[in-house]
Short mmCIF file of N, CA and C in Angstrom, two decimals:
data_model
loop_
_atom_site.label_atom_id
_atom_site.label_comp_id
_atom_site.label_asym_id
_atom_site.label_seq_id
_atom_site.Cartn_x
_atom_site.Cartn_y
_atom_site.Cartn_z
N ALA A 334 37.96 -61.24 21.70
CA ALA A 334 38.24 -59.87 22.16
C ALA A 334 38.49 -58.88 21.04
N TYR A 335 39.20 -59.40 20.05
CA TYR A 335 39.54 -58.46 18.84
C TYR A 335 38.24 -58.14 18.08
N TYR A 336 37.28 -59.13 17.90
CA TYR A 336 36.19 -58.84 17.23
C TYR A 336 35.07 -57.91 18.00
N THR A 337 35.18 -58.12 19.34
CA THR A 337 34.38 -57.30 20.21
C THR A 337 34.83 -55.80 20.18
N ARG A 338 36.17 -55.56 20.17
CA ARG A 338 36.63 -54.18 20.04
C ARG A 338 36.28 -53.67 18.66
N LEU A 339 36.50 -54.54 17.62
CA LEU A 339 36.13 -53.97 16.23
C LEU A 339 34.74 -53.78 16.13
N ASN A 340 33.92 -54.59 16.77
CA ASN A 340 32.39 -54.30 16.72
C ASN A 340 32.09 -53.03 17.30
N ARG A 341 32.78 -52.64 18.57
CA ARG A 341 32.40 -51.45 19.21
C ARG A 341 32.99 -50.29 18.40
N LYS A 342 34.18 -50.36 17.75
CA LYS A 342 34.66 -49.36 16.91
C LYS A 342 33.70 -49.10 15.74
N PHE A 343 33.26 -50.18 15.16
CA PHE A 343 32.28 -50.16 14.04
C PHE A 343 30.88 -49.33 14.45
N ILE A 344 30.46 -49.68 15.53
CA ILE A 344 29.18 -49.08 16.16
C ILE A 344 29.53 -47.60 16.44
N LEU A 345 30.62 -47.32 17.05
CA LEU A 345 30.99 -45.94 17.44
C LEU A 345 31.24 -45.09 16.01
N LEU A 346 31.82 -45.70 15.13
CA LEU A 346 32.14 -44.97 13.88
C LEU A 346 30.85 -44.82 13.08
N THR A 347 29.92 -45.74 13.11
CA THR A 347 28.63 -45.56 12.52
C THR A 347 27.82 -44.50 13.05
N LEU A 348 27.84 -44.51 14.49
CA LEU A 348 27.06 -43.41 15.22
C LEU A 348 27.65 -42.04 14.89
N ILE A 349 29.04 -41.95 14.86
CA ILE A 349 29.59 -40.65 14.58
C ILE A 349 29.36 -40.24 13.20
N CYS A 350 29.44 -41.16 12.17
CA CYS A 350 29.19 -40.77 10.79
C CYS A 350 27.68 -40.52 10.58
N SER A 351 26.75 -40.99 11.32
CA SER A 351 25.41 -40.58 11.09
C SER A 351 24.84 -39.51 11.97
N VAL A 352 25.25 -39.41 13.24
CA VAL A 352 24.81 -38.39 14.16
C VAL A 352 25.41 -37.06 13.91
N VAL A 353 26.76 -37.01 13.76
CA VAL A 353 27.44 -35.76 13.55
C VAL A 353 26.89 -34.98 12.26
N PRO A 354 26.71 -35.56 11.09
CA PRO A 354 26.16 -34.78 10.00
C PRO A 354 24.63 -34.39 10.34
N LEU A 355 23.96 -35.26 11.03
CA LEU A 355 22.54 -34.92 11.40
C LEU A 355 22.53 -33.72 12.29
N LEU A 356 23.44 -33.62 13.26
CA LEU A 356 23.57 -32.53 14.15
C LEU A 356 24.04 -31.29 13.38
N LEU A 357 24.97 -31.39 12.52
CA LEU A 357 25.32 -30.23 11.71
C LEU A 357 24.24 -29.63 10.83
N VAL A 358 23.50 -30.62 10.18
CA VAL A 358 22.43 -30.14 9.32
C VAL A 358 21.38 -29.58 10.23
N GLY A 359 20.99 -30.10 11.30
CA GLY A 359 19.99 -29.55 12.16
C GLY A 359 20.38 -28.17 12.65
N TRP A 360 21.63 -27.96 13.07
CA TRP A 360 22.18 -26.67 13.52
C TRP A 360 22.07 -25.63 12.46
N GLY A 361 22.42 -26.07 11.21
CA GLY A 361 22.38 -25.17 10.05
C GLY A 361 20.98 -24.77 9.74
N ILE A 362 20.01 -25.70 9.77
CA ILE A 362 18.69 -25.47 9.46
C ILE A 362 18.07 -24.49 10.55
N ASN A 363 18.39 -24.79 11.78
CA ASN A 363 17.96 -23.92 12.99
C ASN A 363 18.43 -22.41 12.70
N ILE A 364 19.67 -22.18 12.29
CA ILE A 364 20.15 -20.92 12.16
C ILE A 364 19.47 -20.25 10.97
N HIS A 365 19.30 -20.97 9.89
CA HIS A 365 18.68 -20.38 8.64
C HIS A 365 17.18 -20.19 8.99
N TYR A 366 16.52 -21.06 9.59
CA TYR A 366 15.08 -20.77 9.89
C TYR A 366 14.95 -19.63 10.89
N GLY A 367 15.78 -19.54 11.83
CA GLY A 367 15.79 -18.35 12.79
C GLY A 367 15.86 -17.02 12.09
N ARG A 368 16.89 -16.96 11.24
CA ARG A 368 16.91 -15.75 10.38
C ARG A 368 15.77 -15.45 9.48
N PHE A 369 15.29 -16.54 8.86
CA PHE A 369 14.11 -16.41 8.02
C PHE A 369 12.93 -15.97 8.78
N ALA A 370 12.67 -16.56 9.97
CA ALA A 370 11.55 -16.15 10.81
C ALA A 370 11.66 -14.67 11.34
N ASP A 371 12.89 -14.27 11.71
CA ASP A 371 13.15 -13.02 12.12
C ASP A 371 12.85 -11.96 10.95
N SER A 372 13.32 -12.30 9.76
CA SER A 372 13.19 -11.45 8.58
C SER A 372 11.60 -11.37 8.27
N ARG A 373 10.91 -12.40 8.20
CA ARG A 373 9.45 -12.39 7.94
C ARG A 373 8.70 -11.58 9.01
N MET A 374 9.06 -11.71 10.25
CA MET A 374 8.49 -10.97 11.26
C MET A 374 8.68 -9.50 11.11
N MET A 375 9.90 -9.18 10.86
CA MET A 375 10.28 -7.66 10.75
C MET A 375 9.50 -7.10 9.51
N ASP A 376 9.47 -7.90 8.46
CA ASP A 376 8.80 -7.42 7.28
C ASP A 376 7.33 -7.18 7.51
N SER A 377 6.81 -8.10 8.21
CA SER A 377 5.33 -8.03 8.65
C SER A 377 5.05 -6.74 9.56
N PHE A 378 5.88 -6.52 10.53
CA PHE A 378 5.84 -5.42 11.42
C PHE A 378 5.98 -4.03 10.62
N GLN A 379 6.96 -4.07 9.74
CA GLN A 379 7.13 -2.87 9.04
C GLN A 379 5.96 -2.55 7.94
N ALA A 380 5.36 -3.65 7.45
CA ALA A 380 4.23 -3.41 6.55
C ALA A 380 3.06 -2.90 7.40
N ARG A 381 2.87 -3.34 8.61
CA ARG A 381 1.77 -2.98 9.47
C ARG A 381 1.95 -1.45 9.84
N VAL A 382 3.13 -1.19 10.30
CA VAL A 382 3.50 0.21 10.71
C VAL A 382 3.23 1.18 9.46
N GLU A 383 3.66 0.78 8.30
CA GLU A 383 3.51 1.56 7.07
C GLU A 383 2.06 1.80 6.81
N ASN A 384 1.21 0.71 6.89
CA ASN A 384 -0.16 0.87 6.71
C ASN A 384 -0.83 1.78 7.69
N HIS A 385 -0.40 1.68 9.05
CA HIS A 385 -0.96 2.49 9.99
C HIS A 385 -0.52 3.93 9.75
N ARG A 386 0.64 4.18 9.35
CA ARG A 386 1.12 5.52 8.98
C ARG A 386 0.16 6.13 7.90
N LYS A 387 -0.01 5.36 6.91
CA LYS A 387 -0.85 5.86 5.70
C LYS A 387 -2.25 6.23 6.17
N ILE A 388 -2.88 5.32 7.08
CA ILE A 388 -4.15 5.55 7.58
C ILE A 388 -4.19 6.89 8.41
N ILE A 389 -3.25 7.05 9.27
CA ILE A 389 -3.16 8.17 10.14
C ILE A 389 -2.95 9.49 9.26
N GLU A 390 -2.13 9.34 8.26
CA GLU A 390 -1.87 10.50 7.33
C GLU A 390 -3.15 10.91 6.55
N LEU A 391 -3.88 9.84 6.24
CA LEU A 391 -5.12 10.12 5.48
C LEU A 391 -6.13 10.76 6.33
N PHE A 392 -6.27 10.29 7.59
CA PHE A 392 -7.11 10.95 8.58
C PHE A 392 -6.83 12.33 8.82
N LEU A 393 -5.54 12.53 8.98
CA LEU A 393 -5.10 14.05 9.26
C LEU A 393 -5.41 14.89 8.09
N THR A 394 -5.12 14.38 6.87
CA THR A 394 -5.31 15.17 5.71
C THR A 394 -6.83 15.46 5.50
N GLN A 395 -7.56 14.48 5.79
CA GLN A 395 -9.12 14.74 5.71
C GLN A 395 -9.58 15.69 6.66
N ARG A 396 -9.16 15.68 7.92
CA ARG A 396 -9.60 16.57 9.03
C ARG A 396 -8.98 18.05 8.50
N LEU A 397 -7.75 18.09 8.04
CA LEU A 397 -7.18 19.40 7.75
C LEU A 397 -7.95 19.99 6.53
N SER A 398 -8.38 19.18 5.57
CA SER A 398 -9.23 19.67 4.49
C SER A 398 -10.55 20.20 4.95
N LEU A 399 -11.19 19.38 5.88
CA LEU A 399 -12.45 19.82 6.49
C LEU A 399 -12.34 21.16 7.20
N LEU A 400 -11.23 21.35 7.95
CA LEU A 400 -11.02 22.60 8.74
C LEU A 400 -10.74 23.77 7.59
N GLN A 401 -9.93 23.53 6.59
CA GLN A 401 -9.78 24.48 5.63
C GLN A 401 -11.05 24.89 4.90
N LEU A 402 -11.83 23.90 4.58
CA LEU A 402 -13.17 24.09 3.92
C LEU A 402 -14.07 24.95 4.74
N THR A 403 -14.04 24.67 6.06
CA THR A 403 -14.83 25.40 7.10
C THR A 403 -14.30 26.93 7.10
N ALA A 404 -13.03 27.06 7.09
CA ALA A 404 -12.49 28.39 7.14
C ALA A 404 -12.77 29.20 5.90
N TYR A 405 -12.78 28.62 4.78
CA TYR A 405 -12.99 29.31 3.56
C TYR A 405 -14.44 29.38 3.12
N THR A 406 -15.33 28.67 3.82
CA THR A 406 -16.77 28.83 3.43
C THR A 406 -17.52 29.59 4.44
N HIS A 407 -16.81 30.01 5.55
CA HIS A 407 -17.48 30.89 6.62
C HIS A 407 -16.66 32.12 6.92
N SER A 408 -17.33 33.16 7.16
CA SER A 408 -16.52 34.40 7.43
C SER A 408 -16.14 34.39 8.96
N GLU A 409 -15.26 35.30 9.28
CA GLU A 409 -14.75 35.39 10.62
C GLU A 409 -15.96 36.04 11.55
N GLU A 410 -16.68 36.92 10.88
CA GLU A 410 -17.85 37.41 11.60
C GLU A 410 -18.86 36.32 12.07
N TYR A 411 -19.17 35.42 11.04
CA TYR A 411 -20.11 34.29 11.22
C TYR A 411 -19.49 33.41 12.41
N LEU A 412 -18.33 32.96 12.23
CA LEU A 412 -17.66 31.99 13.23
C LEU A 412 -17.38 32.68 14.60
N SER A 413 -17.37 34.00 14.74
CA SER A 413 -17.04 34.62 16.05
C SER A 413 -18.27 34.49 16.85
N LYS A 414 -19.48 34.17 16.36
CA LYS A 414 -20.60 33.95 17.18
C LYS A 414 -20.61 32.52 17.72
N THR A 415 -20.61 32.27 19.01
CA THR A 415 -20.47 30.97 19.55
C THR A 415 -21.60 29.98 19.10
N SER A 416 -22.72 30.55 18.95
CA SER A 416 -23.78 29.67 18.38
C SER A 416 -23.52 29.12 17.04
N ASN A 417 -23.06 29.99 16.13
CA ASN A 417 -22.76 29.61 14.84
C ASN A 417 -21.50 28.63 14.81
N LEU A 418 -20.55 28.84 15.70
CA LEU A 418 -19.39 28.06 15.71
C LEU A 418 -19.79 26.71 16.32
N ALA A 419 -20.83 26.63 17.25
CA ALA A 419 -21.26 25.35 17.72
C ALA A 419 -21.94 24.57 16.57
N ARG A 420 -22.73 25.34 15.68
CA ARG A 420 -23.35 24.61 14.59
C ARG A 420 -22.42 24.02 13.64
N VAL A 421 -21.38 24.68 13.36
CA VAL A 421 -20.29 24.24 12.44
C VAL A 421 -19.62 22.98 13.11
N PHE A 422 -19.32 23.07 14.44
CA PHE A 422 -18.73 22.02 15.16
C PHE A 422 -19.56 20.81 15.07
N GLU A 423 -20.81 20.88 15.34
CA GLU A 423 -21.74 19.71 15.33
C GLU A 423 -21.77 19.17 13.88
N ALA A 424 -21.71 19.97 12.77
CA ALA A 424 -21.71 19.53 11.46
C ALA A 424 -20.37 18.73 11.12
N ILE A 425 -19.32 19.31 11.61
CA ILE A 425 -18.04 18.68 11.40
C ILE A 425 -17.84 17.23 12.09
N ASN A 426 -18.44 17.17 13.28
CA ASN A 426 -18.30 16.03 14.16
C ASN A 426 -19.46 15.02 13.93
N ARG A 427 -20.43 15.31 13.00
CA ARG A 427 -21.59 14.46 12.85
C ARG A 427 -21.28 13.00 12.54
N ASP A 428 -20.27 12.73 11.73
CA ASP A 428 -20.00 11.35 11.31
C ASP A 428 -19.08 10.66 12.26
N GLN A 429 -18.01 11.18 12.57
CA GLN A 429 -16.99 10.54 13.30
C GLN A 429 -16.71 11.00 14.70
N GLY A 430 -17.04 12.25 14.89
CA GLY A 430 -16.76 12.96 16.28
C GLY A 430 -15.32 12.92 16.65
N ALA A 431 -14.41 13.20 15.72
CA ALA A 431 -13.00 13.10 15.89
C ALA A 431 -12.39 14.33 16.37
N ILE A 432 -13.13 15.46 16.24
CA ILE A 432 -12.58 16.73 16.72
C ILE A 432 -13.13 17.05 18.11
N THR A 433 -12.22 17.40 19.01
CA THR A 433 -12.62 17.58 20.43
C THR A 433 -13.19 19.01 20.65
N ASP A 434 -12.53 20.04 20.01
CA ASP A 434 -13.03 21.46 20.16
C ASP A 434 -12.70 22.21 18.97
N LEU A 435 -13.29 23.34 18.90
CA LEU A 435 -13.10 24.25 17.66
C LEU A 435 -12.94 25.62 18.24
N GLY A 436 -12.05 26.51 17.74
CA GLY A 436 -11.84 27.79 18.15
C GLY A 436 -11.44 28.71 17.06
N LEU A 437 -11.86 29.99 17.21
CA LEU A 437 -11.57 31.05 16.25
C LEU A 437 -10.64 31.89 17.09
N ILE A 438 -9.34 32.13 16.49
CA ILE A 438 -8.31 32.92 17.12
C ILE A 438 -7.90 34.02 16.31
N ASP A 439 -7.74 35.23 16.92
CA ASP A 439 -7.21 36.38 16.12
C ASP A 439 -5.78 36.36 15.95
N VAL A 440 -5.23 37.29 15.20
CA VAL A 440 -3.76 37.30 14.91
C VAL A 440 -2.93 37.64 16.05
N GLN A 441 -3.47 38.13 17.13
CA GLN A 441 -2.77 38.38 18.45
C GLN A 441 -2.71 37.14 19.29
N GLY A 442 -3.40 36.05 18.97
CA GLY A 442 -3.48 34.92 19.58
C GLY A 442 -4.54 34.59 20.68
N ASN A 443 -5.52 35.62 20.61
CA ASN A 443 -6.68 35.52 21.55
C ASN A 443 -7.74 34.66 20.97
N HIS A 444 -8.43 33.94 21.81
CA HIS A 444 -9.67 33.18 21.44
C HIS A 444 -10.82 34.17 21.30
N VAL A 445 -11.32 34.18 20.12
CA VAL A 445 -12.48 35.07 19.84
C VAL A 445 -13.76 34.30 20.10
N ALA A 446 -13.83 32.99 19.73
CA ALA A 446 -14.81 32.11 19.98
C ALA A 446 -14.37 30.75 20.20
N TYR A 447 -15.05 30.01 21.10
CA TYR A 447 -14.60 28.63 21.37
C TYR A 447 -15.72 27.73 21.70
N ILE A 448 -15.75 26.49 21.19
CA ILE A 448 -16.68 25.51 21.52
C ILE A 448 -16.02 24.27 21.92
N GLY A 449 -16.24 23.71 23.09
CA GLY A 449 -15.52 22.52 23.37
C GLY A 449 -15.50 22.37 24.96
N PRO A 450 -15.04 21.20 25.49
CA PRO A 450 -15.17 20.81 26.88
C PRO A 450 -14.24 21.62 27.77
N TYR A 451 -13.31 22.35 27.30
CA TYR A 451 -12.24 23.05 28.13
C TYR A 451 -12.54 24.51 28.31
N ALA A 452 -12.10 25.09 29.32
CA ALA A 452 -12.27 26.52 29.39
C ALA A 452 -11.02 27.32 28.78
N LEU A 453 -11.15 27.35 27.55
CA LEU A 453 -9.90 27.93 26.73
C LEU A 453 -10.25 29.35 26.20
N LEU A 454 -11.44 29.87 26.39
CA LEU A 454 -11.87 31.05 25.80
C LEU A 454 -11.03 32.30 26.11
N LYS A 455 -10.49 32.33 27.30
CA LYS A 455 -9.68 33.57 27.65
C LYS A 455 -8.21 33.33 27.44
N LYS A 456 -7.73 32.17 26.91
CA LYS A 456 -6.37 31.87 26.69
C LYS A 456 -5.76 32.63 25.58
N ASN A 457 -4.55 32.88 25.56
CA ASN A 457 -3.70 33.51 24.54
C ASN A 457 -2.67 32.62 23.95
N TYR A 458 -2.67 32.35 22.83
CA TYR A 458 -1.75 31.42 22.14
C TYR A 458 -0.54 32.07 21.46
N SER A 459 -0.32 33.32 21.58
CA SER A 459 0.68 34.07 20.92
C SER A 459 2.07 33.45 21.07
N LYS A 460 2.36 32.90 22.21
CA LYS A 460 3.78 32.34 22.53
C LYS A 460 3.75 30.89 22.15
N SER A 461 2.68 30.24 21.70
CA SER A 461 2.67 28.81 21.46
C SER A 461 3.48 28.57 20.18
N PHE A 462 4.15 27.41 20.03
CA PHE A 462 4.87 26.94 18.92
C PHE A 462 3.99 26.82 17.75
N TRP A 463 2.85 26.27 17.87
CA TRP A 463 1.91 25.99 16.70
C TRP A 463 1.39 27.31 16.20
N PHE A 464 1.18 28.31 17.10
CA PHE A 464 0.60 29.57 16.56
C PHE A 464 1.58 30.22 15.77
N LYS A 465 2.90 30.26 16.00
CA LYS A 465 3.82 30.84 15.19
C LYS A 465 3.98 30.14 13.79
N GLU A 466 3.88 28.74 13.87
CA GLU A 466 3.99 27.97 12.70
C GLU A 466 2.72 28.19 11.80
N VAL A 467 1.56 28.24 12.31
CA VAL A 467 0.47 28.46 11.45
C VAL A 467 0.36 29.92 10.76
N LEU A 468 0.91 30.86 11.50
CA LEU A 468 1.03 32.25 10.90
C LEU A 468 1.96 32.21 9.77
N GLU A 469 3.14 31.49 9.92
CA GLU A 469 4.13 31.46 8.85
C GLU A 469 3.80 30.58 7.72
N LYS A 470 3.18 29.34 7.92
CA LYS A 470 2.91 28.45 6.81
C LYS A 470 1.47 28.37 6.37
N GLY A 471 0.56 28.87 7.23
CA GLY A 471 -0.87 28.79 6.79
C GLY A 471 -1.62 27.64 7.30
N VAL A 472 -0.84 26.54 7.65
CA VAL A 472 -1.53 25.37 8.24
C VAL A 472 -0.48 24.84 9.21
N CYS A 473 -1.08 24.12 10.24
CA CYS A 473 -0.13 23.43 11.21
C CYS A 473 -0.89 22.19 11.78
N ILE A 474 -0.22 21.14 11.71
CA ILE A 474 -0.58 19.91 12.50
C ILE A 474 0.61 19.64 13.45
N SER A 475 0.29 19.77 14.74
CA SER A 475 1.41 19.68 15.71
C SER A 475 1.59 18.20 16.08
N ASP A 476 2.78 18.03 16.83
CA ASP A 476 2.96 16.72 17.50
C ASP A 476 2.15 16.69 18.70
N MET A 477 2.06 15.66 19.41
CA MET A 477 1.32 15.49 20.59
C MET A 477 2.02 16.32 21.72
N PHE A 478 1.23 17.04 22.49
CA PHE A 478 1.87 17.81 23.63
C PHE A 478 0.63 17.99 24.61
N LYS A 479 1.04 18.57 25.84
CA LYS A 479 -0.08 18.76 26.90
C LYS A 479 -0.62 20.11 26.87
N GLY A 480 0.00 21.18 26.71
CA GLY A 480 -0.42 22.48 26.56
C GLY A 480 -1.35 22.98 27.80
N PHE A 481 -2.18 23.93 27.48
CA PHE A 481 -3.15 24.42 28.51
C PHE A 481 -4.05 23.26 29.15
N ARG A 482 -4.40 22.34 28.40
CA ARG A 482 -5.29 21.39 28.80
C ARG A 482 -4.76 20.41 29.80
N ARG A 483 -3.50 20.21 29.74
CA ARG A 483 -2.81 19.15 30.57
C ARG A 483 -3.32 17.76 30.24
N VAL A 484 -3.61 17.57 29.03
CA VAL A 484 -4.12 16.40 28.49
C VAL A 484 -3.38 16.19 27.13
N PRO A 485 -2.83 14.98 26.85
CA PRO A 485 -1.99 14.86 25.51
C PRO A 485 -3.07 15.03 24.33
N HIS A 486 -2.68 15.89 23.45
CA HIS A 486 -3.49 16.25 22.38
C HIS A 486 -2.58 16.79 21.12
N PHE A 487 -3.21 17.01 20.01
CA PHE A 487 -2.38 17.68 18.99
C PHE A 487 -3.34 18.76 18.44
N ILE A 488 -2.77 19.76 17.80
CA ILE A 488 -3.46 20.95 17.25
C ILE A 488 -3.47 20.83 15.69
N MET A 489 -4.64 21.19 15.13
CA MET A 489 -4.76 21.27 13.76
C MET A 489 -5.19 22.85 13.53
N ALA A 490 -4.64 23.65 12.87
CA ALA A 490 -4.95 24.96 12.68
C ALA A 490 -4.67 25.46 11.20
N VAL A 491 -5.67 26.32 10.77
CA VAL A 491 -5.49 26.89 9.38
C VAL A 491 -5.70 28.43 9.58
N THR A 492 -5.06 29.19 8.63
CA THR A 492 -5.24 30.59 8.64
C THR A 492 -6.09 30.93 7.42
N ARG A 493 -6.82 32.18 7.55
CA ARG A 493 -7.46 32.74 6.42
C ARG A 493 -7.37 34.23 6.52
N THR A 494 -7.13 34.83 5.35
CA THR A 494 -7.03 36.30 5.27
C THR A 494 -8.41 36.76 4.63
N GLU A 495 -8.97 37.58 5.44
CA GLU A 495 -10.38 37.98 4.96
C GLU A 495 -10.40 39.52 5.09
N ASN A 496 -10.54 40.26 4.00
CA ASN A 496 -10.57 41.73 3.97
C ASN A 496 -9.24 42.28 4.58
N GLY A 497 -8.13 41.66 4.24
CA GLY A 497 -6.91 42.11 4.75
C GLY A 497 -6.56 41.75 6.20
N LYS A 498 -7.56 41.05 6.74
CA LYS A 498 -7.25 40.60 8.18
C LYS A 498 -7.14 39.03 8.32
N LYS A 499 -6.05 38.71 9.06
CA LYS A 499 -5.76 37.25 9.09
C LYS A 499 -6.39 36.76 10.42
N TRP A 500 -6.96 35.49 10.36
CA TRP A 500 -7.50 34.80 11.55
C TRP A 500 -7.19 33.38 11.49
N ILE A 501 -7.41 32.69 12.58
CA ILE A 501 -7.01 31.24 12.55
C ILE A 501 -8.15 30.43 13.08
N LEU A 502 -8.47 29.32 12.49
CA LEU A 502 -9.43 28.40 12.89
C LEU A 502 -8.64 27.19 13.44
N ARG A 503 -8.81 26.86 14.75
CA ARG A 503 -8.04 25.76 15.37
C ARG A 503 -9.00 24.69 15.77
#
């Protein structure tokens, strides 16, 4: 009976001495790996978001440069004719088709000429936030909003002063 109890104590002690450290090491590895995996995942997501941010900024910068080039290589008189504005619009959209519409707006906020799928020719933008910003800064890239279209979009606009008269290409 004494040896049977001793044998059971020996087996129990052996199990405790081998299983408890194994469980502790497993628990520690699990915690460490969980933190490591979370860290790697967050780093990966942050890198992707940063890359997408750079791509979007590059796209917006290119479109803004194209809009500025158009404003500075064409006169207000030329762009005020819808057929000429349509020709410029087609040239801008030839490769990527990223611009939905194009409009020439006077300093009072009235559309002088417009080409695009919406009926915006009679609209006045003088009270719009982006209109005020483009008059102050010379350029504006707005955040997404619904506006007159009732469709989420953003505005890119530049001003040009020609013969002392300011106008906007949007």
